[in-house]
Coordinates of C-alpha atoms in Angstrom, one line a residue:
Chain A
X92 CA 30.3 21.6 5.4
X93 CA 29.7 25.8 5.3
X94 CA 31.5 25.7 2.0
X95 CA 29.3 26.2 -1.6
X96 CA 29.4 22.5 -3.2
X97 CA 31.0 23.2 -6.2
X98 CA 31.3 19.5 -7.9
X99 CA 28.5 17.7 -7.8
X100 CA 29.8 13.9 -6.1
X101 CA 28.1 12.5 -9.7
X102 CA 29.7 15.2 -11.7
X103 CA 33.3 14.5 -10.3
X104 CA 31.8 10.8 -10.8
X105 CA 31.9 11.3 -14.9
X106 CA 34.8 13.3 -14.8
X107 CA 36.7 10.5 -13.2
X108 CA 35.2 8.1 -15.8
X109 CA 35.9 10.7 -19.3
X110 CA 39.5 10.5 -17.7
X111 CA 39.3 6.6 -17.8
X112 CA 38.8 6.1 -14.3
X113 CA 36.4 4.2 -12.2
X114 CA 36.4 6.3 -8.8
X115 CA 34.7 6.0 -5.5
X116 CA 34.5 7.6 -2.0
X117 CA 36.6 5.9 1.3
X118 CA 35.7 7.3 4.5
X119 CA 38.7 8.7 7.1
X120 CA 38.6 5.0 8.7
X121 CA 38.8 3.6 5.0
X122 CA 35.5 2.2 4.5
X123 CA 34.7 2.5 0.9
X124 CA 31.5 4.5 -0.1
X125 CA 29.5 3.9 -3.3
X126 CA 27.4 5.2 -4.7
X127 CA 29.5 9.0 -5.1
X128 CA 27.7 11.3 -1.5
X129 CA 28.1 14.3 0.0
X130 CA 28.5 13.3 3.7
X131 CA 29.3 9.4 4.1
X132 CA 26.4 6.7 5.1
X133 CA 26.1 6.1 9.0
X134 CA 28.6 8.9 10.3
X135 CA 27.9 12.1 8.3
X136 CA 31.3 12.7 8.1
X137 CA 31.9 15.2 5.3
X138 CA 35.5 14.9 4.2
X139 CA 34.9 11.7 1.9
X140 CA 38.2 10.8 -0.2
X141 CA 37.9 10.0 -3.6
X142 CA 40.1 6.9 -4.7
X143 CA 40.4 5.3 -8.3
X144 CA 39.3 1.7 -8.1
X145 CA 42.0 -1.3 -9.5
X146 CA 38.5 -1.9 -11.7
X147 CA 38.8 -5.9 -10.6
X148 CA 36.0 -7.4 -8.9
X149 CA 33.9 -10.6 -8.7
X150 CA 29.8 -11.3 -10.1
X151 CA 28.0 -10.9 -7.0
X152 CA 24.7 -11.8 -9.0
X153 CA 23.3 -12.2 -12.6
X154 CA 20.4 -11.8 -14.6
X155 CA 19.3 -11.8 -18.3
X156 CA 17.0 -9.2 -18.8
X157 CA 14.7 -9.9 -22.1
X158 CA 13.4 -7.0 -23.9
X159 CA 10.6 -7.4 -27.1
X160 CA 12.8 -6.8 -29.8
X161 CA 16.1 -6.8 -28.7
X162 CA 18.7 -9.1 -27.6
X163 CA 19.5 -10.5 -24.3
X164 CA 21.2 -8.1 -22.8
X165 CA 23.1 -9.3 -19.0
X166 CA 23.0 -6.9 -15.8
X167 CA 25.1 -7.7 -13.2
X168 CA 26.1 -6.6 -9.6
X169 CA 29.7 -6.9 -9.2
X170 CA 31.5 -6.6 -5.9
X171 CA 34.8 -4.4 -6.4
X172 CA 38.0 -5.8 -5.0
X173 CA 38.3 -2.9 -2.6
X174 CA 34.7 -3.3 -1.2
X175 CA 32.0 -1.6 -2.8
X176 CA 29.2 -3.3 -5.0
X177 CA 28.0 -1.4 -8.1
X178 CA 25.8 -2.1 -11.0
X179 CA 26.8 -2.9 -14.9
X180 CA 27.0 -5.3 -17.5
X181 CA 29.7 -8.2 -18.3
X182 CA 30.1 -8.0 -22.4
X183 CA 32.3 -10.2 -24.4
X184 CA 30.4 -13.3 -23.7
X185 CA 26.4 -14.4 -24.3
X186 CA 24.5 -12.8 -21.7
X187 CA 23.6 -16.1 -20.2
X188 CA 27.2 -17.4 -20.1
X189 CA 27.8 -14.4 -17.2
X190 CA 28.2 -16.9 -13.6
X191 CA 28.2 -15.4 -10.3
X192 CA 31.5 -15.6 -8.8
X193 CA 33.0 -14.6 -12.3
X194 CA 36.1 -12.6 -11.7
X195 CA 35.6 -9.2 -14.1
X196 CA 37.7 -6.2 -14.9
X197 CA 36.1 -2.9 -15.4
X198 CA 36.5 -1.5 -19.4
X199 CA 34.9 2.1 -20.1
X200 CA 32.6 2.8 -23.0
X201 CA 30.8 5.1 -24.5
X202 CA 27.5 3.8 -25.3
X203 CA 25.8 7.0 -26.8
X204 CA 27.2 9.9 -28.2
X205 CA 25.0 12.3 -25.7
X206 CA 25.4 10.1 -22.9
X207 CA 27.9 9.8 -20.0
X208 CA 30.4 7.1 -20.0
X209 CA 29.8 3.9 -18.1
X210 CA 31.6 1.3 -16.7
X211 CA 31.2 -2.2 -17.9
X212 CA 32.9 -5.3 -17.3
X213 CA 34.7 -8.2 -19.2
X214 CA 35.9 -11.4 -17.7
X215 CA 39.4 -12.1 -16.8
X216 CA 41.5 -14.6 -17.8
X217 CA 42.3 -16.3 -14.0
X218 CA 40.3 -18.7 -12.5
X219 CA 37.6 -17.7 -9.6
X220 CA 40.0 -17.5 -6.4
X221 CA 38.2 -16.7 -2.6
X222 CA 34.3 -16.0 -4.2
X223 CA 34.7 -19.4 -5.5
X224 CA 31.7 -20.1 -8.6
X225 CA 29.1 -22.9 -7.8
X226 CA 27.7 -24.9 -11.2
X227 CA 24.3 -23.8 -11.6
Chain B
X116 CA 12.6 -0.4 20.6
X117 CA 8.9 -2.5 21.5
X118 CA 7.9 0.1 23.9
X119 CA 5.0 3.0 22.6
X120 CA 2.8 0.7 20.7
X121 CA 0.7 -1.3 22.8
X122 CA -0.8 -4.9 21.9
X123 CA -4.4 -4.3 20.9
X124 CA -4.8 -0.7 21.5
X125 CA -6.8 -0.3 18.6
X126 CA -8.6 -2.7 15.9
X127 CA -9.8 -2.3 12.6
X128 CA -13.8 -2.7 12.1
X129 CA -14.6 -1.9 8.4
X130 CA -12.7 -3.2 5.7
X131 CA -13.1 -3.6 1.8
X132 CA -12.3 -3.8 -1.6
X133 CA -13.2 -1.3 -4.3
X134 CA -13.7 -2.5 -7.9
X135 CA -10.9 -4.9 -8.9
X136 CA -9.2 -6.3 -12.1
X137 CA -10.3 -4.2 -14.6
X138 CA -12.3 -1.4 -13.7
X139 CA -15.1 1.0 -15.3
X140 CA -13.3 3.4 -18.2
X141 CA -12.7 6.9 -16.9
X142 CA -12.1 5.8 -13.2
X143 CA -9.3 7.7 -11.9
X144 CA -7.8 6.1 -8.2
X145 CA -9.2 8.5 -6.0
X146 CA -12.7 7.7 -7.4
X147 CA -11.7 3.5 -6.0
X148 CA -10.5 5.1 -3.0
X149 CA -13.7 6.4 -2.2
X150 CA -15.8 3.6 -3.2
X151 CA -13.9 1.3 -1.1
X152 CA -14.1 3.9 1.9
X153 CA -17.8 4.1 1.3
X154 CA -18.1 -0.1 1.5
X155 CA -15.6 -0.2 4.6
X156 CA -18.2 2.5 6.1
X157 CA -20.9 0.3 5.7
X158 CA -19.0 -2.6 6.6
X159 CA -18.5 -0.9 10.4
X160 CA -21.5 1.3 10.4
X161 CA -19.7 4.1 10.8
X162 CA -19.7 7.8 8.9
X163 CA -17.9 9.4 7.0
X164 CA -17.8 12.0 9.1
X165 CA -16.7 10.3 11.9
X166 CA -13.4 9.8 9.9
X167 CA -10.9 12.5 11.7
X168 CA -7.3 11.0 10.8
X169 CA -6.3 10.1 6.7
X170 CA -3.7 7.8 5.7
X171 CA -3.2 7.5 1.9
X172 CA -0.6 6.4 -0.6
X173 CA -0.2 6.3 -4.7
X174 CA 2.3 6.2 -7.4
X175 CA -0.5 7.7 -9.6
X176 CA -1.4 10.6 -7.0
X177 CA 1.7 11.9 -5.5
X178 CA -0.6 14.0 -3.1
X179 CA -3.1 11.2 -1.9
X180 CA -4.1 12.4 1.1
X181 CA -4.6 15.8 -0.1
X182 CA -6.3 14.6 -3.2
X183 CA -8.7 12.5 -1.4
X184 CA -9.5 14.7 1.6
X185 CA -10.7 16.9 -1.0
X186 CA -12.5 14.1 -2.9
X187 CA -14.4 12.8 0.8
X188 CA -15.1 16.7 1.8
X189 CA -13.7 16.1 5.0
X190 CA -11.0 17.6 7.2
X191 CA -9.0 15.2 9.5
X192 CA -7.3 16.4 12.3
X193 CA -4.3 14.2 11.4
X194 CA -3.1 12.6 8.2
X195 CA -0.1 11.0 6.9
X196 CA 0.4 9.9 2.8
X197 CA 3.9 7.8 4.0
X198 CA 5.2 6.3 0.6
X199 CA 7.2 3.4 1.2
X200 CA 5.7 1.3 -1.9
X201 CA 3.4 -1.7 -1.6
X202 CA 4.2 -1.7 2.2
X203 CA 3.1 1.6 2.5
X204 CA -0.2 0.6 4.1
X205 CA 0.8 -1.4 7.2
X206 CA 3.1 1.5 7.4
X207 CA 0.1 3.9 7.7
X208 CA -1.5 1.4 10.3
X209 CA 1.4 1.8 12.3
X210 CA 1.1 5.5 12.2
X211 CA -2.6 5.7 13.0
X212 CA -2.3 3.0 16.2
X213 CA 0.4 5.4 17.6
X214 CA -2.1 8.7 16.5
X215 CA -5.0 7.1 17.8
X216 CA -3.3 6.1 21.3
X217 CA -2.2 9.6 22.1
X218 CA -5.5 11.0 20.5
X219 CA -4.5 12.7 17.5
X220 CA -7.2 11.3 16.0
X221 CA -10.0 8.4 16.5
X222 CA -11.3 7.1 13.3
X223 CA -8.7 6.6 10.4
X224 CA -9.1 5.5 7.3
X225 CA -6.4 4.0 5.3
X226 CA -7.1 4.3 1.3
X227 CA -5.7 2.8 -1.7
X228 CA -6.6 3.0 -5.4
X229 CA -4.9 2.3 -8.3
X230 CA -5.7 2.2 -12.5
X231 CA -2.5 1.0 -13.5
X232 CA -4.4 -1.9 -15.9
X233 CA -6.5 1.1 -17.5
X234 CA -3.5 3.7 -18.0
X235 CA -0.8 0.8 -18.2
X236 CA 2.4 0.5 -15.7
X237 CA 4.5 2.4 -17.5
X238 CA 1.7 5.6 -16.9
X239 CA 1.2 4.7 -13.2
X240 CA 4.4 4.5 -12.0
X241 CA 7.3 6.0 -14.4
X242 CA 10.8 4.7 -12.6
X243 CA 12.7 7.4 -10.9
X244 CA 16.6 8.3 -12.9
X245 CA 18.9 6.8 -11.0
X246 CA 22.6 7.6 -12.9
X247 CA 24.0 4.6 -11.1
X248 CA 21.7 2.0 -12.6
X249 CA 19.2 3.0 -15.7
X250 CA 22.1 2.9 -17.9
X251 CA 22.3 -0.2 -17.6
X252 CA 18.7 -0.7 -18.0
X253 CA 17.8 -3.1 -16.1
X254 CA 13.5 -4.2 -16.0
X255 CA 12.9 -2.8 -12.8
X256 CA 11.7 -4.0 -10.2
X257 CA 11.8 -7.1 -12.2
X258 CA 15.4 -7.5 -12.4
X259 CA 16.3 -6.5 -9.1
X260 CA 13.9 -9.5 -7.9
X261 CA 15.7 -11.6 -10.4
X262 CA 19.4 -10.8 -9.1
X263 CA 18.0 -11.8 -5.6
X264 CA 16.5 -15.2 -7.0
X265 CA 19.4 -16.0 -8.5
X266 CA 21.7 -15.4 -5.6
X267 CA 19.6 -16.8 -2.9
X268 CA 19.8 -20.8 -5.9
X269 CA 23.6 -19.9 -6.0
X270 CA 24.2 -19.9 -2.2
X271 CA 21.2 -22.2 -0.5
X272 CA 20.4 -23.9 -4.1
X273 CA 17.1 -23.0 -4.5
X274 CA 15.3 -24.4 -7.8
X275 CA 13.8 -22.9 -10.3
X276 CA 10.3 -25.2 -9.7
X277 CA 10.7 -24.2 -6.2
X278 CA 10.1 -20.7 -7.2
X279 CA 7.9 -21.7 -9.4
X280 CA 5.5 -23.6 -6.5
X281 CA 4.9 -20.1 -5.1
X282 CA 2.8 -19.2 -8.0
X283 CA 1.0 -22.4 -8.4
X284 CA 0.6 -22.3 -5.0
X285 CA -1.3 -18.8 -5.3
X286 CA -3.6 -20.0 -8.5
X287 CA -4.9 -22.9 -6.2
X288 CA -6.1 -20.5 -3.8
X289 CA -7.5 -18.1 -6.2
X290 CA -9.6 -20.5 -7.4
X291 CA -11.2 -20.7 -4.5
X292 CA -12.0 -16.6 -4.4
X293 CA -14.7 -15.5 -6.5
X294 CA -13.6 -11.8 -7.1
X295 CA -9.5 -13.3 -8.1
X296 CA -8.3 -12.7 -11.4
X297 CA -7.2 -15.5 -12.4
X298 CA -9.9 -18.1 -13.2
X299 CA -7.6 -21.0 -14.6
X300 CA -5.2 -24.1 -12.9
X301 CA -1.6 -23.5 -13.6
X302 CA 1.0 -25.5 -13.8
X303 CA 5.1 -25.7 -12.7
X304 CA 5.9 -26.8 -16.6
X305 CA 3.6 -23.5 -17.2
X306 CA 5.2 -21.2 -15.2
X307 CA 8.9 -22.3 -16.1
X308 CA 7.9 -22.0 -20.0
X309 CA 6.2 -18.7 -20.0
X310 CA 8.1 -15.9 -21.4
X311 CA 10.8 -15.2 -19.8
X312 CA 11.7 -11.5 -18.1
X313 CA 14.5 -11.3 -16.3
X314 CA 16.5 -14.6 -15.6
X315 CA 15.7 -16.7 -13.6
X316 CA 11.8 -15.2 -13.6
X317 CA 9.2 -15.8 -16.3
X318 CA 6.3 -13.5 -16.5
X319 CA 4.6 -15.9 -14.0
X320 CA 7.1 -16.0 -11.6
X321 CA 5.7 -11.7 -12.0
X322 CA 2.0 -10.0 -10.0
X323 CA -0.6 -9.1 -11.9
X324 CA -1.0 -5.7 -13.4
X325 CA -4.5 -4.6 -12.0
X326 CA -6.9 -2.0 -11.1
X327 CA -7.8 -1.9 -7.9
X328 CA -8.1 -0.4 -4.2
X329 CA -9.3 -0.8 -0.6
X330 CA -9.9 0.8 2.3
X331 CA -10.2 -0.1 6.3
X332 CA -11.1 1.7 9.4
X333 CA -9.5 1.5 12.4
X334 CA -10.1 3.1 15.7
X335 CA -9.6 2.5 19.4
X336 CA -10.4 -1.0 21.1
X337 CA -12.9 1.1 23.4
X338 CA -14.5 2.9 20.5
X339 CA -14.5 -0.8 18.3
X340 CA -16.4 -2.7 21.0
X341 CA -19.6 -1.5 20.1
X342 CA -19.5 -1.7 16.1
X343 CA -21.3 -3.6 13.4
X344 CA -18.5 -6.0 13.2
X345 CA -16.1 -8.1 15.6
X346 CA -13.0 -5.8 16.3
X347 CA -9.5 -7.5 14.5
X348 CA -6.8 -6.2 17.1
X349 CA -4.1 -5.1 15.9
X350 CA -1.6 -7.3 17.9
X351 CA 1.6 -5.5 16.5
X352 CA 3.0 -3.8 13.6
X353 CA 6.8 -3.5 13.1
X354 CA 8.2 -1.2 10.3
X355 CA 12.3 -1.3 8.6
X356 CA 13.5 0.6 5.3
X357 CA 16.7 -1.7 4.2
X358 CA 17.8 0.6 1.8
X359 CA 16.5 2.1 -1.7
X360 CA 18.2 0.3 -5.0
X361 CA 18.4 -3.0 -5.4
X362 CA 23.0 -2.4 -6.0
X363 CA 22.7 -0.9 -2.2
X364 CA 20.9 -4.0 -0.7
X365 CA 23.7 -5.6 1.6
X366 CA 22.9 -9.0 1.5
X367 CA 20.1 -9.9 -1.6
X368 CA 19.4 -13.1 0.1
X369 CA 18.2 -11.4 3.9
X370 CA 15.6 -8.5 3.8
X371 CA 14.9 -5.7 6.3
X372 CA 11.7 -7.8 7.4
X373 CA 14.3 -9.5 10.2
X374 CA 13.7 -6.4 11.5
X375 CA 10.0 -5.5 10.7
X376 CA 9.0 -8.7 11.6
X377 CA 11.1 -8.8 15.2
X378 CA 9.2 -5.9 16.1
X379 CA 5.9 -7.0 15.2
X380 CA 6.6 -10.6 17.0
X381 CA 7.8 -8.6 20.6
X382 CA 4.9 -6.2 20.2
X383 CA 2.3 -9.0 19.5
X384 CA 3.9 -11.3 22.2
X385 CA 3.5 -14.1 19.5
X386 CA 6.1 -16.0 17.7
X387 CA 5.6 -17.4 14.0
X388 CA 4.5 -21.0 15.1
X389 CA 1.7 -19.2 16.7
X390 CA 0.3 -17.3 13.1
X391 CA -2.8 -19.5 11.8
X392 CA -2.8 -18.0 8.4
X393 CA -0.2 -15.7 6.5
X394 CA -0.1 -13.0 4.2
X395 CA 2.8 -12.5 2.4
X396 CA 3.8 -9.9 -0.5
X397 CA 4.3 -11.9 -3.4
X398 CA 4.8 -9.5 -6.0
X399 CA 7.6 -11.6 -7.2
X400 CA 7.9 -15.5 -6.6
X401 CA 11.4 -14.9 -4.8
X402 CA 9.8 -12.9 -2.3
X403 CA 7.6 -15.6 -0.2
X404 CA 10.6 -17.3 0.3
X405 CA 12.7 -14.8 1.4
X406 CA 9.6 -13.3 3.4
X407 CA 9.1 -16.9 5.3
X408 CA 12.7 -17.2 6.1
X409 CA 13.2 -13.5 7.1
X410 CA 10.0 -13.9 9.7
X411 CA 10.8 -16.8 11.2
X412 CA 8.7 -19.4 9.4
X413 CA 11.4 -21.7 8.8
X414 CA 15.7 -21.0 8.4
X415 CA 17.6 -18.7 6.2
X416 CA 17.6 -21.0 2.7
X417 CA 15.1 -23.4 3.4
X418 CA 12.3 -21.2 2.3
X419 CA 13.0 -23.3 -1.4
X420 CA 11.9 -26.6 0.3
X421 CA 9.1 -24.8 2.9
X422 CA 7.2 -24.1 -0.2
X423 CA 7.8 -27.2 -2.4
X424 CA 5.2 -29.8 -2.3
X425 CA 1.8 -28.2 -2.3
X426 CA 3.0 -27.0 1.5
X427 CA 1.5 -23.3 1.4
X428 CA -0.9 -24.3 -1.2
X429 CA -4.8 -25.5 0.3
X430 CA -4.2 -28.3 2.7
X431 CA -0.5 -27.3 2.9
X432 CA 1.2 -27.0 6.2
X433 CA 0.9 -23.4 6.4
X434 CA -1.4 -21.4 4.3
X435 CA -0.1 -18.4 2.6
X436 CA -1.9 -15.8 0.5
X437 CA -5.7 -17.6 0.8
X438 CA -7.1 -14.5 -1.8
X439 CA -4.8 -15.6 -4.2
X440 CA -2.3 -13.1 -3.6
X441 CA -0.5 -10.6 -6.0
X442 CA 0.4 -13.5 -8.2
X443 CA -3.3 -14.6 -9.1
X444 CA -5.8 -12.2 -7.1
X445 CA -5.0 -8.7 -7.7
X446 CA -2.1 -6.6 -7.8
X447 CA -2.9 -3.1 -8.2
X448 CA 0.5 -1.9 -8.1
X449 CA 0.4 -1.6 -4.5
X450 CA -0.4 -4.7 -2.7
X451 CA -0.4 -4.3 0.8
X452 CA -3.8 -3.0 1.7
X453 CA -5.4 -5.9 -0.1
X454 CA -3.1 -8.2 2.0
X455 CA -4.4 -6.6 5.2
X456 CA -8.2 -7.2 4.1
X457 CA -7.6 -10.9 3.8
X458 CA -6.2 -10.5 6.8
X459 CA -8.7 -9.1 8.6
X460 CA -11.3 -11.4 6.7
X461 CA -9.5 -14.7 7.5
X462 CA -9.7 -13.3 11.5
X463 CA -13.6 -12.9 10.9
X464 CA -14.2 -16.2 9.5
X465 CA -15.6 -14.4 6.8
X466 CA -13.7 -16.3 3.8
X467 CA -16.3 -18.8 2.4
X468 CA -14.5 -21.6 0.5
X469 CA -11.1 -20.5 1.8
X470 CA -11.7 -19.8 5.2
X471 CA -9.1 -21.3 7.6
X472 CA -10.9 -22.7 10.6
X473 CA -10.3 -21.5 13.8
X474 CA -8.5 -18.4 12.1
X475 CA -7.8 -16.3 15.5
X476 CA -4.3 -14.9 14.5
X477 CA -3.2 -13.4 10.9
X478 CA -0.1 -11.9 9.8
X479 CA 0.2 -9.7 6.7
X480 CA 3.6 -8.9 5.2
X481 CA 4.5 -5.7 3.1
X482 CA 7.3 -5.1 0.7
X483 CA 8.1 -1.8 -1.1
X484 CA 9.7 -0.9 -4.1
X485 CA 13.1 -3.4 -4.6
X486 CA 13.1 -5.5 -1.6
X487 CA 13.5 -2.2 0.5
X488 CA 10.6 -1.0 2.8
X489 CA 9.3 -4.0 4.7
X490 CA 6.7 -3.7 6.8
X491 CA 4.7 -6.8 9.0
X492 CA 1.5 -6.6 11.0
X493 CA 0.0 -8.9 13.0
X494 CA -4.5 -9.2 13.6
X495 CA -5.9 -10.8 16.4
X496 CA -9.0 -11.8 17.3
X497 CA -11.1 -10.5 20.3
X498 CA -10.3 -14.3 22.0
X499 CA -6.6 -13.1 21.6
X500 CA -6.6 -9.9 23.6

C-alpha cells in the first residue's frame, strides 16, 4: 500500500454503477466486501478485487418509512446472492407490499440529475427459494 | 479479557440530574453540564476542585471535555470525551475505573447535557453522509430500529403489541416519578394507532426529544468510604462496538451487548438472575427486547413474551426502567447517563414511590447510535462488596 490512491473505492463505486454495474470488493480467499474499502475488514489485506454482482438477492428486512408530505416510500436491506448485504429500495410495488424473503433483482436509476446513480431493486418473477418468506 | 478491571475498585458518590424536559431559553449544554456537576457535588460533598479526571460526551459540543474544562475553570490531569452515542457514558465509567486504579486521576466527573428540545433534533445532531445509505433516505436512527423490529417478528414472531408493551410498560413507571415527562396513562391501542414513522414503529414505539443532562462522581472505594453518601460500587462494566450503520450489522436480531454484557457479568461475578432492578436503553421499543435477550434475561426471541403482560411494568417480574426511561422520562438525545442515575438511586433506596425494596444490585444498559456501541454496567451496594 506505498502507492498514491488514485480511485477513490466510492469513486470506482459510481463509475461501476454509470457503466450499469452493481460492483463490490472479494477478498484473495473470496469473501465478499461491501461497503467499497481500501484494505479489507479483519485482515488488512490491501489487494481487494472488484467483481460485478449478478444484481439478484433476497429482502433481508423491510420497513416503510413515512415522511409529512410525501408518500410511503420502502427501504430495504437486501442480501446479494454472492454474500454481501446493502441498502436500497424495492419499487414497482406499494411500499408496504415489499416482504422479507422477497427475491429482488437490482435495476439502476438516476434519481436526480446532479446526483450519483443508485441501485434499486424490483421483484422477480420466481417464487422465494432457500430464504423462504414467512406470512406476516 | 476480565482481567485489569477489578470488582468494586471504585464507586460513584454524587450523582444528579440537571434541568430536564424543557429547559430555561438560552441554555446552551455545557451550562446543564455544569449545573448537574454542581448538584452531584453537593450530593457527595465534594469540590469542584477536587475533580482531577473529565469524561464528557455531546452531539451538540464536538469538544466536550474541552468545552466544559473551560466552563468549570479547572484542569484535570486526565480526561477522555469517548463518543460512542447514548452509551457513551458507561463507556467513560469504564475509562475512569481503569484511570483511577492506576492513579491517573482520583475524582472524575462524567457530564452530560443536551438542548435538543430547545434547538430541535435536527440542530443537535445533523446525520453524518453516508453514500451507501442517505440516498435512500431512510429516518435514521428510526428506520434502522424499524428494520431490526421487523426482522426479529419475521424470525421469532414477535407482535406488534408486544413492542408496544415496552412503552406502556415505561408510562406506568413514569407516573410514579415526579420530574418524568410524561404525566398521562397510555395505552397498547394508543401506541399502535399513533402516527406511524417507520414500519413497524409509531412515534410511540420512539424516546422523547428532551433537554436535559447529568452528572456523577466517581472515585476510589478507599477515597468513597468516607463521603456524604453510601458508595454504589461499580461491580463491572463491559464495553463492545458491533459495527457503525445499521446495512453493516451482521445479524439485526443479536447486538454487540452479548459481548458488553459478558464482560460486565465475569467482571461483577454476578449473572442476570442475580440483577434486582434493570436499566435498559429504550430509545426505541425494539431495543428492551433485544437488550433482555442479548444479557441474559431470558433466550434469543422470547424477549416478545418477557415483556408481554405487565411483566417489566410495576409489580412485573422484573422491573425495567423504574424513571420511566427514554420512552416516558427523559431522553435528551443521549440517554445513558440518566440511566446510570437511576441506577445508582434504585442502589440507595433513594426512589420514593418507585423504589424497589431491597435494591442491592442494578444494572444499566447503553446503546449508541444504530444498535452499534453497547455498553453494560453493573452497581452494587456496599453489602455486595
Amino acid at each position: 500500500m506505498t502507492a498514491t490512491i488514485k480511485t477513490s473505492p466510492n469513486s470506482a463505486y459510481v463509475e461501476a454503477l454509470r457503466a450499469g454495474h452493481l460492483a463490490y470488493q472479494v477478498t484473495s480467499d473470496g469473501r465478499p466486501v461491501f461497503f467499497p474499502r481500501v484494505i479489507a475488514p479483519g485482515s488488512g489485506e490491501g489487494d481487494l478485487e472488484w467483481r460485478v454482482s449478478g444484481g439478484v438477492g433476497t429482502v433481508y428486512s423491510t420497513s416503510v418509512v413515512h415522511r409529512r408530505n410525501e408518500p410511503p416510500l420502502n427501504v430495504v436491506l437486501v442480501d446479494l446472492d454472492e454474500g454481501f448485504r446493502m441498502m436500497s429500495r424495492v419499487e414497482g410495488l406499494a411500499a408496504a407490499s415489499v416482504t422479507i424473503g422477497m427475491r429482488v433483482k437490482v435495476r439502476i436509476v438516476q434519481d436526480t440529475l446532479e446526483g450519483d446513480p443508485l441501485p434499486v431493486f424490483e421483484p422477480m418473477a420466481e417464487t422465494p427459494a432457500k430464504h423462504g418468506a414467512r406470512p406476516s | 479479557m476480565t482481567t485489569g478491571l477489578r470488582r468494586g475498585s471504585v464507586a460513584v458518590v454524587g450523582a444528579a440530574e440537571s434541568d430536564l424536559g424543557q429547559v430555561a431559553p438560552g441554555m446552551s449544554p455545557i451550562d446543564l453540564m455544569a449545573q448537574a456537576t454542581a448538584r452531584a457535588l453537593d450530593d457527595c460533598g465534594l469540590r469542584l476542585t477536587d475533580v482531577d479526571g473529565l469524561f464528557s460526551a455531546s452531539a451538540q459540543a464536538r469538544f466536550a471535555p474541552m468545552m466544559l474544562a473551560e466552563y468549570l475553570g479547572i484542569q484535570p490531569r486526565y480526561y477522555d470525551g469517548t463518543q460512542v452515542g447514548g452509551s457513551s457514558f458507561m463507556s467513560h465509567l469504564a475509562h475512569a475505573q481503569a484511570a483511577i486504579e492506576h492513579g491517573l486521576c482520583e475524582v472524575a466527573l462524567i457530564a452530560y447535557g443536551s438542548t435538543q428540545r430547545s434547538v430541535s433534533r435536527a440542530a443537535a445532531s445533523p446525520p453524518d453522509f453516508n453514500p451507501y445509505e442517505t440516498p435512500f433516505r431512510p429516518l435514521l436512527p428510526t428506520t434502522a430500529y424499524a428494520l431490526a423490529a421487523a426482522r426479529h417478528m419475521h424470525e421469532f414472531g414477535t407482535t406488534r403489541e408486544q413492542l408496544a408493551e415496552v412503552a406502556v410498560s415505561a408510562r406506568e413507571w413514569a407516573l410514579m416519578n415526579p420530574v418524568a415527562w410524561e404525566k398521562e396513562p397510555l395505552t397498547i391501542d394508543e401506541v399502535l394507532s399513533s402516527r406511524p414513522l417507520s414500519d413497524p414503529l409509531t412515534v410511540r414505539d420512539c424516546c422523547l426529544v428532551s433537554d436535559g443532562g447529568g452528572a456523577v462522581i466517581v472515585t476510589s472505594a478507599a477515597r468513597a468510604k468516607d463521603l456524604r453518601r453510601p458508595p454504589v460500587y461499580v461491580l463491572g462494566v463491559g464495553e463492545a462496538i458491533g459495527h457503525g450503520s445499521i446495512s453493516n450489522m451482521p445479524d439485526l436480531t443479536t447486538t454487540a451487548a452479548v459481548h458488553s454484557g459478558g464482560v460486565a457479568f465475569a467482571r461483577a461475578k454476578l449473572k442476570p438472575g442475580e440483577i434486582d432492578v434493570v436499566s435498559l436503553y429504550d430509545a426505541f421499543t425494539i431495543l428492551p427486547i433485544l437488550l433482555l435477550e442479548d444479557l441474559g434475561f431470558c433466550a434469543k426471541g422470547e424477549g416478545g413474551a418477557f415483556v408481554a403482560d405487565g411483566r417489566i411494568a410495576p409489580g412485573g417480574v422484573l422491573p425495567v426502567n423504574t424513571n420511566g426511561g427514554g420512552l416516558s422520562y427523559c431522553h435528551p438525545g443521549m440517554y445513558g447517563l440518566l440511566s446510570m442515575i437511576e441506577s445508582i438511586r434504585q442502589v440507595r433506596g433513594e426512589c420514593a414511590e418507585r423504589q424497589i425494596a431491597g435494591c442491592e444490585i442494578a444494572l444499566s444498559h447503553g446503546n449508541g447510535a444504530v444498535l452499534s456501541s453497547q455498553c453494560t454496567a453493573i452497581f452494587g451496594a456496599g453489602s455486595t462488596v
